[in-house]
PDB file of C-alpha atoms in Angstrom:
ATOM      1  CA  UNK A   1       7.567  -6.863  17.260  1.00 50.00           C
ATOM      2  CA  UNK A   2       5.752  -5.111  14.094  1.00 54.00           C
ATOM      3  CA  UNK A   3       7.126  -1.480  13.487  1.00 54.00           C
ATOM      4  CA  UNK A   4       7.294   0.607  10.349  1.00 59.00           C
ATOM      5  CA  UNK A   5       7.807  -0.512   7.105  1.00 58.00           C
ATOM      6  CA  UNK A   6      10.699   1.501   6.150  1.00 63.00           C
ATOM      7  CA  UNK A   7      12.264   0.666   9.721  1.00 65.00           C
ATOM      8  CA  UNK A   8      11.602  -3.203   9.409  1.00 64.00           C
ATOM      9  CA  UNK A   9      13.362  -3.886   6.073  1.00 68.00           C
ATOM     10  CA  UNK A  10      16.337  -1.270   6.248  1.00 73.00           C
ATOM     11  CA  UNK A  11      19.306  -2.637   4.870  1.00 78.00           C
ATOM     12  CA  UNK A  12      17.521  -5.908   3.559  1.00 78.00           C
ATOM     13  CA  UNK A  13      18.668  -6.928   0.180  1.00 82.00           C
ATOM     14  CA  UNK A  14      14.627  -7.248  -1.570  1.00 81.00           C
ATOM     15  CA  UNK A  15      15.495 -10.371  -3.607  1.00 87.00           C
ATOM     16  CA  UNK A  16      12.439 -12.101  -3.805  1.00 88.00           C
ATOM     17  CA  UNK A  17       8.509 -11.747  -3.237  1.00 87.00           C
ATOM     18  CA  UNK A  18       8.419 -14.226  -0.092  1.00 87.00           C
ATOM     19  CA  UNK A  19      11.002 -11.593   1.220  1.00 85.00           C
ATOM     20  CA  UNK A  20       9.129  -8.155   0.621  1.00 84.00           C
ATOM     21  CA  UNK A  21       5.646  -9.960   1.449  1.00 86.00           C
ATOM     22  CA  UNK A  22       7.073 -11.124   5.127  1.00 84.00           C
ATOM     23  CA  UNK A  23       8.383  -7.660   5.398  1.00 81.00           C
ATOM     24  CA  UNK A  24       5.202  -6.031   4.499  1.00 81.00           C
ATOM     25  CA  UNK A  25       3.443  -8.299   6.748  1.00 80.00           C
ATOM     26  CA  UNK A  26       5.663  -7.646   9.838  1.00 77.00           C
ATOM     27  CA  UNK A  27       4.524  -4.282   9.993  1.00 78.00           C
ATOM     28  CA  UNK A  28       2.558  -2.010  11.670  1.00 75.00           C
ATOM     29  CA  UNK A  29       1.917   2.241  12.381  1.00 75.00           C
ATOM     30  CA  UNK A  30       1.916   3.796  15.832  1.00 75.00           C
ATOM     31  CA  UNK A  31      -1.833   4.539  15.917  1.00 79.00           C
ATOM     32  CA  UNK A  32      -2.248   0.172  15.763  1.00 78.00           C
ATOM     33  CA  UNK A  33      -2.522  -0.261  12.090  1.00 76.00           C
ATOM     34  CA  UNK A  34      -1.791  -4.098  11.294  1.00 76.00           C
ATOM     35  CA  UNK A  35      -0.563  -4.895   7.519  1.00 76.00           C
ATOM     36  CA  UNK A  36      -1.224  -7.973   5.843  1.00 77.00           C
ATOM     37  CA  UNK A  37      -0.178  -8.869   2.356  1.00 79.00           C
ATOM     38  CA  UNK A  38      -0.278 -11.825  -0.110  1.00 78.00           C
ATOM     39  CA  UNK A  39       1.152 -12.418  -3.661  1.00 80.00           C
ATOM     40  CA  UNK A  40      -1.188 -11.956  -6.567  1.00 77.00           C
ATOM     41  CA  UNK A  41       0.860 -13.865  -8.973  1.00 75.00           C
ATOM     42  CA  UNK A  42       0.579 -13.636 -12.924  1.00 73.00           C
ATOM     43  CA  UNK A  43       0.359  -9.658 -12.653  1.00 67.00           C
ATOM     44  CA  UNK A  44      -2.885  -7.777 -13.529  1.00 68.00           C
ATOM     45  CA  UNK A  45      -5.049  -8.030 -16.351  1.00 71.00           C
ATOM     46  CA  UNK A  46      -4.498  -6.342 -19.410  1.00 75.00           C
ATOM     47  CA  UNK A  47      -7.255  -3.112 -18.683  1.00 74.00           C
ATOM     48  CA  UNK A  48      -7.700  -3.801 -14.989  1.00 75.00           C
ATOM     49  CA  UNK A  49      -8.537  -0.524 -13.347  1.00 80.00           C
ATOM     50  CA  UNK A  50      -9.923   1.076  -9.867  1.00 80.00           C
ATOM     51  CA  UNK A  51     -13.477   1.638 -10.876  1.00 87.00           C
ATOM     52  CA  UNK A  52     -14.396   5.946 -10.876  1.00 90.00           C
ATOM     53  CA  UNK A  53     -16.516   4.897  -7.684  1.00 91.00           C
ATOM     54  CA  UNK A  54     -13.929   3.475  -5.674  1.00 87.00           C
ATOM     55  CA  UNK A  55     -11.684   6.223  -6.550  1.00 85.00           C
ATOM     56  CA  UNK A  56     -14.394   8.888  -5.679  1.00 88.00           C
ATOM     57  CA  UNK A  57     -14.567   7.232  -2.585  1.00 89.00           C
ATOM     58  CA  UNK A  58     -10.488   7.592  -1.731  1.00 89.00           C
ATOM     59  CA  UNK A  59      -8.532  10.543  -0.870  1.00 90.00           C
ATOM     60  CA  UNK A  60      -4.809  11.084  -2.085  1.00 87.00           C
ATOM     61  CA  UNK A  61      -2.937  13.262  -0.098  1.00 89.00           C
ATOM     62  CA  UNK A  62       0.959  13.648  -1.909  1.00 90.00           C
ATOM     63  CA  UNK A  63       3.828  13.345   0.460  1.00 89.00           C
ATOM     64  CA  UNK A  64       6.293  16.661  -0.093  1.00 90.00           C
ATOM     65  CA  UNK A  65       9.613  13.825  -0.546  1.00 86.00           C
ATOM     66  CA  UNK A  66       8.340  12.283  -4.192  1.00 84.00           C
ATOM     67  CA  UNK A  67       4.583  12.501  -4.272  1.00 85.00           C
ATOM     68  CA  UNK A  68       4.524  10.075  -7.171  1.00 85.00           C
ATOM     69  CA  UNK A  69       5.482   7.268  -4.904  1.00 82.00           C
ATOM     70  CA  UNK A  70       4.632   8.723  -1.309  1.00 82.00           C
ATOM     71  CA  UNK A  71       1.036   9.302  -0.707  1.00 84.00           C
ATOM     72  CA  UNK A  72      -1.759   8.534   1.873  1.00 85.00           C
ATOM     73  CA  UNK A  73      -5.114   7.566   0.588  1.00 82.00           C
ATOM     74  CA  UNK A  74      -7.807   6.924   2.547  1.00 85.00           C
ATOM     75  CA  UNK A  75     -11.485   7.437   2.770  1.00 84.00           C
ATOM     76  CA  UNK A  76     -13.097  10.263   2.248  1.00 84.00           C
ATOM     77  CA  UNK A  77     -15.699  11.483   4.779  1.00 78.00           C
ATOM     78  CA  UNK A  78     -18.721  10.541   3.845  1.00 67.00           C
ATOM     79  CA  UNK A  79     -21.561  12.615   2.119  1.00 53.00           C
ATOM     80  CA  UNK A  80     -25.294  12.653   2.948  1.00 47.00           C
ATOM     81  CA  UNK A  81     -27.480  10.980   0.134  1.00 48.00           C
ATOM     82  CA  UNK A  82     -25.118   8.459  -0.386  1.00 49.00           C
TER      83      UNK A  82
END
């Protein structure tokens, strides 16, 4: 059974990537969301960055327990014209 992230690895020593992608990938939100994940190995390219689009296009809503690391983004309603 999938459940919540924080839920499905409590307690689970996060020693390697196979670990925290199977983790990631068991779970799931109450309203049906379904994770997947995968490993991008090698990291990200020196100067890779979220275009200004796609970031126009996301909203970023801070959590009030450390907003740095807990936020919600998702899309933004849409606008005529576009």
């Amino acid at each position: 059974m999938k459940q919540a992230l924080s839920l499905n690895w409590a307690g689970v020593p996060l020693r390697t990537f196979e670990t925290i992608v199977r983790y990631i990938a068991g779970t799931a939100t109450a309203p049906g969301l379904q994770v997947t994940a995968h490993l991008k190995r090698g990291g990200n390219e020196t100067g890779e960055r979220v275009s200004d689009e796609d970031m126009r296009r996301l909203s970023l809503a801070p959590h009030e327990v450390c907003p740095a690391w807990n936020y919600t983004l998702s899309p933004r309603a849409s606008c005529e014209g576009e």
